[in-house]
Each structure stands twice: as structure tokens, then as C-alpha cells.
Amino acid sequence: DALDTATLAGLRDRALLVLGFAMMGRRSELAALRIEDLTFTEDGLTVLVRASKTDQNSAGAMVHLPYGSHASTCPVRTVRAWTAVLEDNDFTSGPVFRRITRHGHLQEGGMSGAAVNERVRVLAKRAGVKGAEKFTAHGLRAGGPTEAARRGVPVSHIAQHGRWSSASPVVHEYVR
């Protein structure tokens, strides 16, 4: 609700937050996403994570996301709305999450991992979240597993979706 989705930054930031949470994404994964890594299907959205912290050989991983119940928090619809804006501005390849000038103009380059982190902090402050100055994009990575566990999703499924090794106990640290 704290986002102004009438602006480019508001649309981008909504897609960034919703997608990051839904895919249990690392800030580096979000910063590295390219338009060509997104595939919209009848069932939802498939995101190709080309490389990540636990994928040092860059084998890649596919993350499948279904439609959500609410349009404003649905990863498929929020990312589709954002990529439609990119296409309207002649960006059909390259970074998904692009820099936007203070005057609201899209830039060629994508956001860095540090910029993703800073956006999460700024948005938490804007939303009036207590302790927002300590928020980071890592909360998106931890929020997904926590919510999935609350809903009774088995840890093995959470680990697979979040791209943790099935043998790794680390996934348990993310369920808070």
C-alpha cells in the first residue's frame, strides 16, 4: 500500500518485492535477472536463475511461480505489469530491474545487489515498518520460507523452491 504504482519506480518496486518474496530470491539473483529469463505460461511464471551463491558452476535453476490470489501480490501479474512497461519503453531484453532516475526515467543499466538492498530498506521505512533501518533484501529470502512453513509446506519443498540443497540444514534457519 505504500507504493505509488502510478509511477515507474512504484511498479518496479512492487514487482521486485513480490517476485523476490515468491521466489525466495537473493538480492544478487534479483539484480542479475534478465527479461529473457522470464517465461509466462498459462499456469504462471517460470524464472531462470542463471547462477547463485549455491550454484557456483552456473548450472541454473528454474523457479516456477503460480498465479497468486490477489492481483497486487501476485508474482505473475506484478512482473507482467512491469515487463509491459519495459516493453512500452522499448526494453525487450536486458535487466528486469532497471535503474530509474529521480525524474522517473528508465535507464539502460540494471540495479545492483546493493541497490536492491537499499530499495527494500527505503520501502520498509516508507511503509512504517518498525525497525526498517535494519531491513535488507535478505528478508525476501527469509520471508518466503517462513510463510510457506506457516502454511504447512514440507521443508523439502521449501528447500527445493528456494534452491537449497535437500541435505543442507540451512533451510531451517530461514524458517522464522
CSV table of N, CA and C in Angstrom, one decimal:
chain,number,residue,atom,x,y,z
A,1,ASP,N,0.8,-1.2,0.0
A,1,ASP,CA,0.0,0.0,0.0
A,1,ASP,C,0.9,1.3,0.0
A,2,ALA,N,2.1,1.2,0.4
A,2,ALA,CA,3.0,2.3,0.5
A,2,ALA,C,3.6,2.7,-0.9
A,3,LEU,N,3.4,1.8,-1.9
A,3,LEU,CA,3.9,2.0,-3.2
A,3,LEU,C,3.0,2.9,-4.0
A,4,ASP,N,3.5,3.8,-4.8
A,4,ASP,CA,2.7,4.6,-5.8
A,4,ASP,C,2.9,3.9,-7.1
A,5,THR,N,1.9,3.0,-7.4
A,5,THR,CA,2.1,2.2,-8.7
A,5,THR,C,1.6,3.0,-9.9
A,6,ALA,N,1.4,4.3,-9.7
A,6,ALA,CA,1.2,5.2,-10.9
A,6,ALA,C,2.6,5.7,-11.4
A,7,THR,N,3.6,5.3,-10.7
A,7,THR,CA,5.0,5.7,-11.1
A,7,THR,C,5.8,4.5,-11.6
A,8,LEU,N,6.8,4.7,-12.4
A,8,LEU,CA,7.7,3.6,-12.8
A,8,LEU,C,8.3,3.0,-11.6
A,9,ALA,N,8.8,3.8,-10.7
A,9,ALA,CA,9.5,3.2,-9.5
A,9,ALA,C,8.5,2.4,-8.7
A,10,GLY,N,7.3,2.8,-8.6
A,10,GLY,CA,6.3,2.1,-7.8
A,10,GLY,C,6.0,0.7,-8.4
A,11,LEU,N,5.9,0.7,-9.8
A,11,LEU,CA,5.6,-0.6,-10.5
A,11,LEU,C,6.8,-1.5,-10.4
A,12,ARG,N,8.0,-0.9,-10.6
A,12,ARG,CA,9.2,-1.8,-10.5
A,12,ARG,C,9.4,-2.3,-9.1
A,13,ASP,N,9.2,-1.5,-8.1
A,13,ASP,CA,9.4,-1.9,-6.7
A,13,ASP,C,8.4,-2.9,-6.3
A,14,ARG,N,7.2,-2.8,-6.7
A,14,ARG,CA,6.2,-3.8,-6.4
A,14,ARG,C,6.6,-5.2,-7.0
A,15,ALA,N,7.0,-5.2,-8.2
A,15,ALA,CA,7.5,-6.4,-8.9
A,15,ALA,C,8.7,-7.0,-8.2
A,16,LEU,N,9.6,-6.1,-7.8
A,16,LEU,CA,10.8,-6.5,-7.1
A,16,LEU,C,10.5,-7.2,-5.8
A,17,LEU,N,9.7,-6.6,-5.0
A,17,LEU,CA,9.3,-7.2,-3.7
A,17,LEU,C,8.5,-8.5,-3.8
A,18,VAL,N,7.5,-8.4,-4.7
A,18,VAL,CA,6.7,-9.6,-4.8
A,18,VAL,C,7.4,-10.8,-5.4
A,19,LEU,N,8.2,-10.5,-6.4
A,19,LEU,CA,9.0,-11.6,-7.1
A,19,LEU,C,10.0,-12.1,-6.1
A,20,GLY,N,10.8,-11.2,-5.4
A,20,GLY,CA,11.8,-11.6,-4.5
A,20,GLY,C,11.2,-12.5,-3.4
A,21,PHE,N,10.1,-12.2,-2.9
A,21,PHE,CA,9.5,-13.0,-1.8
A,21,PHE,C,9.0,-14.3,-2.4
A,22,ALA,N,8.3,-14.3,-3.5
A,22,ALA,CA,7.7,-15.5,-4.1
A,22,ALA,C,8.8,-16.5,-4.5
A,23,MET,N,9.9,-16.0,-5.1
A,23,MET,CA,10.9,-17.0,-5.5
A,23,MET,C,12.0,-17.2,-4.5
A,24,MET,N,11.8,-16.6,-3.3
A,24,MET,CA,12.8,-16.7,-2.2
A,24,MET,C,14.2,-16.3,-2.7
A,25,GLY,N,14.2,-15.2,-3.4
A,25,GLY,CA,15.4,-14.7,-4.1
A,25,GLY,C,16.4,-14.0,-3.3
A,26,ARG,N,17.6,-14.2,-3.7
A,26,ARG,CA,18.7,-13.4,-3.1
A,26,ARG,C,18.8,-12.1,-3.9
A,27,ARG,N,19.4,-11.1,-3.3
A,27,ARG,CA,19.5,-9.8,-3.9
A,27,ARG,C,20.3,-9.9,-5.2
A,28,SER,N,21.3,-10.7,-5.2
A,28,SER,CA,22.2,-10.9,-6.4
A,28,SER,C,21.4,-11.6,-7.5
A,29,GLU,N,20.5,-12.5,-7.2
A,29,GLU,CA,19.7,-13.2,-8.2
A,29,GLU,C,18.7,-12.2,-8.8
A,30,LEU,N,18.1,-11.4,-8.0
A,30,LEU,CA,17.2,-10.4,-8.5
A,30,LEU,C,17.9,-9.3,-9.4
A,31,ALA,N,19.0,-8.9,-8.9
A,31,ALA,CA,19.8,-7.9,-9.7
A,31,ALA,C,20.3,-8.5,-11.0
A,32,ALA,N,20.5,-9.8,-11.1
A,32,ALA,CA,21.0,-10.4,-12.3
A,32,ALA,C,19.9,-10.9,-13.3
A,33,LEU,N,18.7,-10.8,-12.8
A,33,LEU,CA,17.6,-11.3,-13.7
A,33,LEU,C,17.5,-10.4,-15.0
A,34,ARG,N,17.3,-11.2,-16.1
A,34,ARG,CA,17.1,-10.5,-17.4
A,34,ARG,C,15.7,-10.8,-17.9
A,35,ILE,N,15.2,-10.0,-18.8
A,35,ILE,CA,13.9,-10.2,-19.3
A,35,ILE,C,13.8,-11.5,-20.0
A,36,GLU,N,14.9,-11.9,-20.6
A,36,GLU,CA,14.8,-13.2,-21.3
A,36,GLU,C,14.8,-14.4,-20.4
A,37,ASP,N,15.0,-14.2,-19.1
A,37,ASP,CA,15.0,-15.2,-18.1
A,37,ASP,C,13.5,-15.5,-17.6
A,38,LEU,N,12.6,-14.7,-18.1
A,38,LEU,CA,11.2,-14.8,-17.6
A,38,LEU,C,10.3,-15.5,-18.7
A,39,THR,N,9.6,-16.5,-18.3
A,39,THR,CA,8.7,-17.2,-19.3
A,39,THR,C,7.3,-17.2,-18.6
A,40,PHE,N,6.3,-16.5,-19.3
A,40,PHE,CA,5.0,-16.5,-18.8
A,40,PHE,C,4.2,-17.7,-19.5
A,41,THR,N,3.5,-18.4,-18.6
A,41,THR,CA,2.8,-19.6,-19.1
A,41,THR,C,1.3,-19.5,-18.7
A,42,GLU,N,0.5,-20.4,-19.1
A,42,GLU,CA,-0.9,-20.4,-18.7
A,42,GLU,C,-1.0,-20.6,-17.2
A,43,ASP,N,0.0,-21.4,-16.6
A,43,ASP,CA,0.0,-21.7,-15.2
A,43,ASP,C,0.7,-20.7,-14.3
A,44,GLY,N,1.4,-19.7,-14.9
A,44,GLY,CA,2.1,-18.7,-14.1
A,44,GLY,C,3.3,-18.2,-14.8
A,45,LEU,N,4.4,-18.2,-14.0
A,45,LEU,CA,5.7,-17.6,-14.5
A,45,LEU,C,6.8,-18.6,-14.1
A,46,THR,N,7.7,-18.8,-15.0
A,46,THR,CA,8.9,-19.5,-14.8
A,46,THR,C,10.1,-18.6,-14.9
A,47,VAL,N,10.9,-18.6,-13.8
A,47,VAL,CA,12.1,-17.7,-13.8
A,47,VAL,C,13.3,-18.6,-13.8
A,48,LEU,N,14.2,-18.2,-14.7
A,48,LEU,CA,15.5,-18.9,-14.8
A,48,LEU,C,16.5,-18.1,-14.0
A,49,VAL,N,17.0,-18.8,-12.9
A,49,VAL,CA,18.1,-18.2,-12.1
A,49,VAL,C,19.4,-18.8,-12.7
A,50,ARG,N,20.1,-18.0,-13.4
A,50,ARG,CA,21.3,-18.4,-14.2
A,50,ARG,C,22.4,-18.9,-13.2
A,51,ALA,N,22.6,-18.2,-12.2
A,51,ALA,CA,23.7,-18.5,-11.2
A,51,ALA,C,23.3,-18.0,-9.9
A,52,SER,N,23.8,-18.6,-8.8
A,52,SER,CA,23.6,-18.1,-7.5
A,52,SER,C,24.7,-18.5,-6.6
A,53,LYS,N,24.6,-18.1,-5.4
A,53,LYS,CA,25.6,-18.4,-4.4
A,53,LYS,C,25.9,-19.9,-4.2
A,54,THR,N,24.8,-20.7,-4.3
A,54,THR,CA,25.0,-22.2,-4.1
A,54,THR,C,25.1,-22.9,-5.5
A,55,ASP,N,25.2,-22.1,-6.6
A,55,ASP,CA,25.3,-22.7,-7.9
A,55,ASP,C,26.6,-22.1,-8.6
A,56,GLN,N,27.7,-22.4,-8.0
A,56,GLN,CA,29.0,-21.8,-8.5
A,56,GLN,C,29.3,-22.2,-9.9
A,57,ASN,N,28.8,-23.3,-10.4
A,57,ASN,CA,29.1,-23.7,-11.8
A,57,ASN,C,28.1,-23.1,-12.8
A,58,SER,N,27.2,-22.3,-12.3
A,58,SER,CA,26.2,-21.7,-13.2
A,58,SER,C,25.4,-22.7,-14.0
A,59,ALA,N,24.9,-23.7,-13.3
A,59,ALA,CA,24.1,-24.7,-14.0
A,59,ALA,C,22.7,-24.1,-14.2
A,60,GLY,N,22.3,-23.2,-13.3
A,60,GLY,CA,21.0,-22.6,-13.4
A,60,GLY,C,19.9,-23.4,-12.7
A,61,ALA,N,18.8,-22.7,-12.4
A,61,ALA,CA,17.7,-23.4,-11.8
A,61,ALA,C,16.4,-22.7,-12.3
A,62,MET,N,15.4,-23.5,-12.5
A,62,MET,CA,14.1,-22.9,-12.9
A,62,MET,C,13.2,-22.8,-11.7
A,63,VAL,N,12.6,-21.6,-11.5
A,63,VAL,CA,11.7,-21.4,-10.3
A,63,VAL,C,10.3,-21.2,-10.9
A,64,HIS,N,9.4,-22.0,-10.6
A,64,HIS,CA,8.0,-22.0,-11.1
A,64,HIS,C,7.1,-21.3,-10.1
A,65,LEU,N,6.4,-20.2,-10.6
A,65,LEU,CA,5.6,-19.5,-9.7
A,65,LEU,C,4.1,-19.5,-10.2
A,66,PRO,N,3.2,-19.9,-9.4
A,66,PRO,CA,1.8,-19.9,-9.9
A,66,PRO,C,1.2,-18.5,-9.7
A,67,TYR,N,0.0,-18.3,-10.2
A,67,TYR,CA,-0.7,-17.1,-10.0
A,67,TYR,C,-1.1,-17.0,-8.5
A,68,GLY,N,-1.1,-15.8,-8.0
A,68,GLY,CA,-1.5,-15.5,-6.6
A,68,GLY,C,-3.0,-15.2,-6.5
A,69,SER,N,-3.5,-15.2,-5.3
A,69,SER,CA,-4.9,-14.9,-5.1
A,69,SER,C,-5.3,-13.4,-5.3
A,70,HIS,N,-4.3,-12.5,-5.0
A,70,HIS,CA,-4.6,-11.1,-5.1
A,70,HIS,C,-3.7,-10.4,-6.1
A,71,ALA,N,-4.3,-9.6,-7.0
A,71,ALA,CA,-3.5,-9.0,-8.1
A,71,ALA,C,-2.3,-8.3,-7.6
A,72,SER,N,-2.4,-7.5,-6.5
A,72,SER,CA,-1.3,-6.7,-6.1
A,72,SER,C,-0.1,-7.4,-5.5
A,73,THR,N,-0.4,-8.7,-5.1
A,73,THR,CA,0.7,-9.5,-4.5
A,73,THR,C,0.9,-10.8,-5.3
A,74,CYS,N,0.4,-10.8,-6.5
A,74,CYS,CA,0.6,-12.0,-7.4
A,74,CYS,C,1.9,-11.8,-8.2
A,75,PRO,N,2.9,-12.7,-8.1
A,75,PRO,CA,4.2,-12.5,-8.8
A,75,PRO,C,4.0,-12.5,-10.3
A,76,VAL,N,3.1,-13.3,-10.8
A,76,VAL,CA,2.9,-13.3,-12.2
A,76,VAL,C,2.3,-12.0,-12.7
A,77,ARG,N,1.3,-11.5,-12.1
A,77,ARG,CA,0.7,-10.2,-12.6
A,77,ARG,C,1.5,-9.0,-12.4
A,78,THR,N,2.2,-9.0,-11.2
A,78,THR,CA,3.1,-7.8,-11.0
A,78,THR,C,4.3,-7.8,-11.9
A,79,VAL,N,4.9,-8.9,-12.1
A,79,VAL,CA,6.0,-8.9,-13.1
A,79,VAL,C,5.6,-8.7,-14.5
A,80,ARG,N,4.4,-9.2,-14.9
A,80,ARG,CA,3.9,-9.0,-16.2
A,80,ARG,C,3.6,-7.5,-16.4
A,81,ALA,N,3.0,-6.8,-15.4
A,81,ALA,CA,2.8,-5.4,-15.5
A,81,ALA,C,4.1,-4.6,-15.7
A,82,TRP,N,5.1,-5.0,-14.9
A,82,TRP,CA,6.4,-4.3,-15.0
A,82,TRP,C,7.1,-4.6,-16.4
A,83,THR,N,7.0,-5.8,-16.9
A,83,THR,CA,7.7,-6.1,-18.2
A,83,THR,C,6.9,-5.4,-19.3
A,84,ALA,N,5.6,-5.2,-19.1
A,84,ALA,CA,4.8,-4.5,-20.2
A,84,ALA,C,5.3,-3.0,-20.2
A,85,VAL,N,5.6,-2.5,-19.1
A,85,VAL,CA,6.1,-1.1,-19.0
A,85,VAL,C,7.5,-1.1,-19.7
A,86,LEU,N,8.3,-2.1,-19.4
A,86,LEU,CA,9.6,-2.1,-20.1
A,86,LEU,C,9.5,-2.2,-21.6
A,87,GLU,N,8.6,-3.1,-22.0
A,87,GLU,CA,8.3,-3.2,-23.5
A,87,GLU,C,7.8,-1.9,-24.1
A,88,ASP,N,6.9,-1.2,-23.4
A,88,ASP,CA,6.4,0.1,-23.9
A,88,ASP,C,7.5,1.1,-24.1
A,89,ASN,N,8.6,0.9,-23.3
A,89,ASN,CA,9.7,1.8,-23.4
A,89,ASN,C,10.9,1.2,-24.2
A,90,ASP,N,10.5,0.2,-25.0
A,90,ASP,CA,11.5,-0.4,-26.0
A,90,ASP,C,12.6,-1.2,-25.3
A,91,PHE,N,12.3,-1.7,-24.1
A,91,PHE,CA,13.3,-2.6,-23.4
A,91,PHE,C,12.7,-4.0,-23.5
A,92,THR,N,13.2,-4.8,-24.4
A,92,THR,CA,12.7,-6.2,-24.6
A,92,THR,C,13.7,-7.2,-24.3
A,93,SER,N,14.9,-6.8,-23.8
A,93,SER,CA,15.9,-7.7,-23.4
A,93,SER,C,16.8,-6.9,-22.3
A,94,GLY,N,17.6,-7.6,-21.6
A,94,GLY,CA,18.5,-7.0,-20.6
A,94,GLY,C,17.9,-7.0,-19.2
A,95,PRO,N,18.4,-6.2,-18.3
A,95,PRO,CA,17.9,-6.3,-16.9
A,95,PRO,C,16.4,-6.1,-16.7
A,96,VAL,N,15.9,-6.9,-15.9
A,96,VAL,CA,14.5,-6.8,-15.5
A,96,VAL,C,14.3,-5.5,-14.6
A,97,PHE,N,15.2,-5.5,-13.6
A,97,PHE,CA,15.0,-4.4,-12.6
A,97,PHE,C,16.1,-3.3,-12.9
A,98,ARG,N,15.6,-2.3,-13.6
A,98,ARG,CA,16.5,-1.3,-14.1
A,98,ARG,C,16.5,-0.1,-13.2
A,99,ARG,N,17.6,0.7,-13.3
A,99,ARG,CA,17.7,1.9,-12.6
A,99,ARG,C,16.6,2.9,-13.1
A,100,ILE,N,16.2,3.8,-12.3
A,100,ILE,CA,15.2,4.8,-12.7
A,100,ILE,C,15.8,6.1,-12.1
A,101,THR,N,15.8,7.1,-12.9
A,101,THR,CA,16.4,8.4,-12.4
A,101,THR,C,15.4,9.1,-11.5
A,102,ARG,N,15.8,10.0,-10.7
A,102,ARG,CA,15.0,10.7,-9.8
A,102,ARG,C,13.8,11.5,-10.5
A,103,HIS,N,14.0,11.6,-11.8
A,103,HIS,CA,12.9,12.3,-12.6
A,103,HIS,C,12.0,11.2,-13.3
A,104,GLY,N,12.2,10.0,-12.9
A,104,GLY,CA,11.3,8.9,-13.3
A,104,GLY,C,11.6,8.4,-14.7
A,105,HIS,N,12.9,8.4,-15.2
A,105,HIS,CA,13.2,7.9,-16.5
A,105,HIS,C,14.0,6.6,-16.3
A,106,LEU,N,13.6,5.6,-17.1
A,106,LEU,CA,14.2,4.3,-17.1
A,106,LEU,C,15.6,4.4,-17.7
A,107,GLN,N,16.6,3.7,-17.1
A,107,GLN,CA,17.9,3.7,-17.6
A,107,GLN,C,18.3,2.3,-18.2
A,108,GLU,N,19.3,2.3,-19.0
A,108,GLU,CA,19.8,1.1,-19.7
A,108,GLU,C,20.2,0.0,-18.6
A,109,GLY,N,20.9,0.4,-17.7
A,109,GLY,CA,21.5,-0.5,-16.7
A,109,GLY,C,20.6,-1.0,-15.7
A,110,GLY,N,20.9,-2.2,-15.1
A,110,GLY,CA,20.1,-2.7,-14.1
A,110,GLY,C,20.6,-2.3,-12.7
A,111,MET,N,19.7,-2.6,-11.7
A,111,MET,CA,20.1,-2.3,-10.3
A,111,MET,C,21.2,-3.3,-9.9
A,112,SER,N,22.0,-2.9,-9.0
A,112,SER,CA,23.0,-3.7,-8.4
A,112,SER,C,22.4,-4.4,-7.2
A,113,GLY,N,23.0,-5.4,-6.6
A,113,GLY,CA,22.6,-6.1,-5.4
A,113,GLY,C,22.4,-5.1,-4.3
A,114,ALA,N,23.4,-4.2,-4.2
A,114,ALA,CA,23.3,-3.2,-3.1
A,114,ALA,C,22.1,-2.2,-3.3
A,115,ALA,N,21.8,-1.9,-4.6
A,115,ALA,CA,20.6,-1.1,-4.8
A,115,ALA,C,19.3,-1.8,-4.5
A,116,VAL,N,19.3,-3.1,-4.8
A,116,VAL,CA,18.1,-3.9,-4.4
A,116,VAL,C,17.9,-3.8,-2.8
A,117,ASN,N,19.0,-4.0,-2.1
A,117,ASN,CA,19.0,-4.0,-0.7
A,117,ASN,C,18.5,-2.6,-0.2
A,118,GLU,N,19.0,-1.6,-0.8
A,118,GLU,CA,18.7,-0.2,-0.3
A,118,GLU,C,17.2,0.0,-0.6
A,119,ARG,N,16.7,-0.4,-1.8
A,119,ARG,CA,15.2,-0.3,-2.1
A,119,ARG,C,14.4,-0.9,-1.0
A,120,VAL,N,14.7,-2.1,-0.6
A,120,VAL,CA,13.9,-2.8,0.4
A,120,VAL,C,13.9,-2.0,1.7
A,121,ARG,N,15.1,-1.5,2.1
A,121,ARG,CA,15.1,-0.7,3.3
A,121,ARG,C,14.3,0.6,3.2
A,122,VAL,N,14.4,1.3,2.0
A,122,VAL,CA,13.6,2.5,1.8
A,122,VAL,C,12.1,2.2,1.8
A,123,LEU,N,11.7,1.1,1.2
A,123,LEU,CA,10.3,0.8,1.1
A,123,LEU,C,9.8,0.4,2.5
A,124,ALA,N,10.6,-0.3,3.3
A,124,ALA,CA,10.2,-0.7,4.6
A,124,ALA,C,9.9,0.6,5.5
A,125,LYS,N,10.9,1.6,5.3
A,125,LYS,CA,10.7,2.8,6.0
A,125,LYS,C,9.4,3.5,5.6
A,126,ARG,N,9.2,3.6,4.3
A,126,ARG,CA,8.0,4.3,3.7
A,126,ARG,C,6.8,3.6,4.2
A,127,ALA,N,6.8,2.3,4.4
A,127,ALA,CA,5.6,1.6,4.9
A,127,ALA,C,5.4,1.7,6.4
A,128,GLY,N,6.4,2.3,7.1
A,128,GLY,CA,6.3,2.5,8.5
A,128,GLY,C,6.6,1.2,9.3
A,129,VAL,N,7.4,0.3,8.7
A,129,VAL,CA,7.7,-0.9,9.4
A,129,VAL,C,8.7,-0.6,10.6
A,130,LYS,N,8.3,-1.1,11.7
A,130,LYS,CA,9.2,-0.9,12.9
A,130,LYS,C,10.5,-1.6,12.6
A,131,GLY,N,11.6,-0.9,12.9
A,131,GLY,CA,13.0,-1.4,12.7
A,131,GLY,C,13.4,-1.4,11.3
A,132,ALA,N,12.7,-0.6,10.4
A,132,ALA,CA,13.0,-0.7,9.0
A,132,ALA,C,14.5,-0.3,8.6
A,133,GLU,N,15.1,0.4,9.5
A,133,GLU,CA,16.5,0.8,9.2
A,133,GLU,C,17.4,-0.5,9.2
A,134,LYS,N,17.0,-1.6,9.7
A,134,LYS,CA,17.7,-2.8,9.8
A,134,LYS,C,17.3,-3.8,8.7
A,135,PHE,N,16.3,-3.4,7.9
A,135,PHE,CA,15.8,-4.3,6.9
A,135,PHE,C,16.8,-4.4,5.7
A,136,THR,N,16.8,-5.6,5.1
A,136,THR,CA,17.6,-5.8,3.9
A,136,THR,C,16.8,-6.7,3.0
A,137,ALA,N,17.3,-6.9,1.8
A,137,ALA,CA,16.7,-7.7,0.8
A,137,ALA,C,16.7,-9.2,1.3
A,138,HIS,N,17.6,-9.5,2.2
A,138,HIS,CA,17.6,-10.9,2.8
A,138,HIS,C,16.3,-11.3,3.4
A,139,GLY,N,15.5,-10.3,3.8
A,139,GLY,CA,14.2,-10.5,4.3
A,139,GLY,C,13.3,-11.2,3.3
A,140,LEU,N,13.5,-10.9,2.0
A,140,LEU,CA,12.7,-11.5,1.0
A,140,LEU,C,13.0,-13.0,0.9
A,141,ARG,N,14.3,-13.3,1.1
A,141,ARG,CA,14.7,-14.7,1.0
A,141,ARG,C,14.2,-15.5,2.2
A,142,ALA,N,14.1,-14.8,3.4
A,142,ALA,CA,13.7,-15.5,4.6
A,142,ALA,C,12.1,-15.5,4.7
A,143,GLY,N,11.5,-14.5,4.2
A,143,GLY,CA,10.1,-14.3,4.3
A,143,GLY,C,9.3,-15.5,3.6
A,144,GLY,N,9.8,-15.8,2.4
A,144,GLY,CA,9.1,-16.9,1.7
A,144,GLY,C,9.1,-18.2,2.5
A,145,PRO,N,10.2,-18.7,2.9
A,145,PRO,CA,10.2,-20.0,3.7
A,145,PRO,C,9.4,-19.9,5.0
A,146,THR,N,9.4,-18.8,5.6
A,146,THR,CA,8.7,-18.6,6.9
A,146,THR,C,7.2,-18.7,6.6
A,147,GLU,N,6.7,-18.0,5.6
A,147,GLU,CA,5.3,-18.1,5.2
A,147,GLU,C,4.9,-19.5,4.7
A,148,ALA,N,5.7,-20.1,3.9
A,148,ALA,CA,5.4,-21.4,3.4
A,148,ALA,C,5.3,-22.4,4.6
A,149,ALA,N,6.2,-22.3,5.5
A,149,ALA,CA,6.2,-23.2,6.7
A,149,ALA,C,4.9,-23.0,7.5
A,150,ARG,N,4.5,-21.7,7.7
A,150,ARG,CA,3.3,-21.4,8.4
A,150,ARG,C,2.1,-22.1,7.7
A,151,ARG,N,2.2,-22.2,6.4
A,151,ARG,CA,1.0,-22.8,5.7
A,151,ARG,C,1.2,-24.3,5.6
A,152,GLY,N,2.2,-24.9,6.2
A,152,GLY,CA,2.3,-26.4,6.2
A,152,GLY,C,3.0,-27.0,5.1
A,153,VAL,N,3.7,-26.2,4.3
A,153,VAL,CA,4.5,-26.7,3.2
A,153,VAL,C,5.7,-27.5,3.8
A,154,PRO,N,5.9,-28.7,3.3
A,154,PRO,CA,7.1,-29.5,3.8
A,154,PRO,C,8.4,-28.8,3.6
A,155,VAL,N,9.3,-28.9,4.5
A,155,VAL,CA,10.6,-28.3,4.4
A,155,VAL,C,11.4,-28.8,3.1
A,156,SER,N,11.2,-30.0,2.7
A,156,SER,CA,11.8,-30.5,1.5
A,156,SER,C,11.3,-29.7,0.2
A,157,HIS,N,10.1,-29.3,0.2
A,157,HIS,CA,9.6,-28.5,-0.9
A,157,HIS,C,10.1,-27.0,-0.8
A,158,ILE,N,10.2,-26.5,0.4
A,158,ILE,CA,10.7,-25.2,0.6
A,158,ILE,C,12.2,-25.1,0.1
A,159,ALA,N,12.9,-26.2,0.5
A,159,ALA,CA,14.3,-26.2,0.1
A,159,ALA,C,14.5,-26.3,-1.4
A,160,GLN,N,13.7,-27.1,-2.0
A,160,GLN,CA,13.8,-27.2,-3.5
A,160,GLN,C,13.4,-25.9,-4.1
A,161,HIS,N,12.3,-25.2,-3.7
A,161,HIS,CA,11.9,-24.0,-4.3
A,161,HIS,C,12.9,-22.8,-4.1
A,162,GLY,N,13.5,-22.8,-2.9
A,162,GLY,CA,14.5,-21.8,-2.5
A,162,GLY,C,15.9,-22.1,-3.0
A,163,ARG,N,16.1,-23.2,-3.7
A,163,ARG,CA,17.3,-23.6,-4.2
A,163,ARG,C,18.4,-23.9,-3.2
A,164,TRP,N,17.9,-24.5,-2.1
A,164,TRP,CA,18.9,-25.0,-1.0
A,164,TRP,C,19.0,-26.5,-1.3
A,165,SER,N,20.2,-27.0,-1.0
A,165,SER,CA,20.4,-28.4,-1.1
A,165,SER,C,19.4,-29.2,-0.2
A,166,SER,N,18.9,-30.3,-0.7
A,166,SER,CA,18.0,-31.0,0.2
A,166,SER,C,18.6,-31.6,1.4
A,167,ALA,N,19.9,-31.8,1.4
A,167,ALA,CA,20.7,-32.3,2.5
A,167,ALA,C,21.2,-31.2,3.5
A,168,SER,N,21.0,-29.9,3.1
A,168,SER,CA,21.5,-28.8,3.9
A,168,SER,C,20.5,-28.5,5.0
A,169,PRO,N,21.1,-28.3,6.2
A,169,PRO,CA,20.2,-27.9,7.3
A,169,PRO,C,19.9,-26.4,7.3
A,170,VAL,N,20.6,-25.6,6.4
A,170,VAL,CA,20.5,-24.2,6.4
A,170,VAL,C,19.0,-23.7,6.2
A,171,VAL,N,18.3,-24.4,5.4
A,171,VAL,CA,16.9,-24.0,5.1
A,171,VAL,C,16.1,-23.8,6.4
A,172,HIS,N,16.4,-24.6,7.4
A,172,HIS,CA,15.7,-24.5,8.7
A,172,HIS,C,16.0,-23.1,9.4
A,173,GLU,N,17.2,-22.5,9.1
A,173,GLU,CA,17.5,-21.2,9.7
A,173,GLU,C,16.7,-20.1,9.1
A,174,TYR,N,16.1,-20.4,7.9
A,174,TYR,CA,15.3,-19.4,7.2
A,174,TYR,C,13.8,-19.4,7.6
A,175,VAL,N,13.4,-20.4,8.2
A,175,VAL,CA,12.0,-20.5,8.7
A,175,VAL,C,12.0,-19.9,10.1
A,176,ARG,N,11.4,-18.7,10.2
A,176,ARG,CA,11.5,-18.0,11.5
A,176,ARG,C,10.1,-17.8,12.1
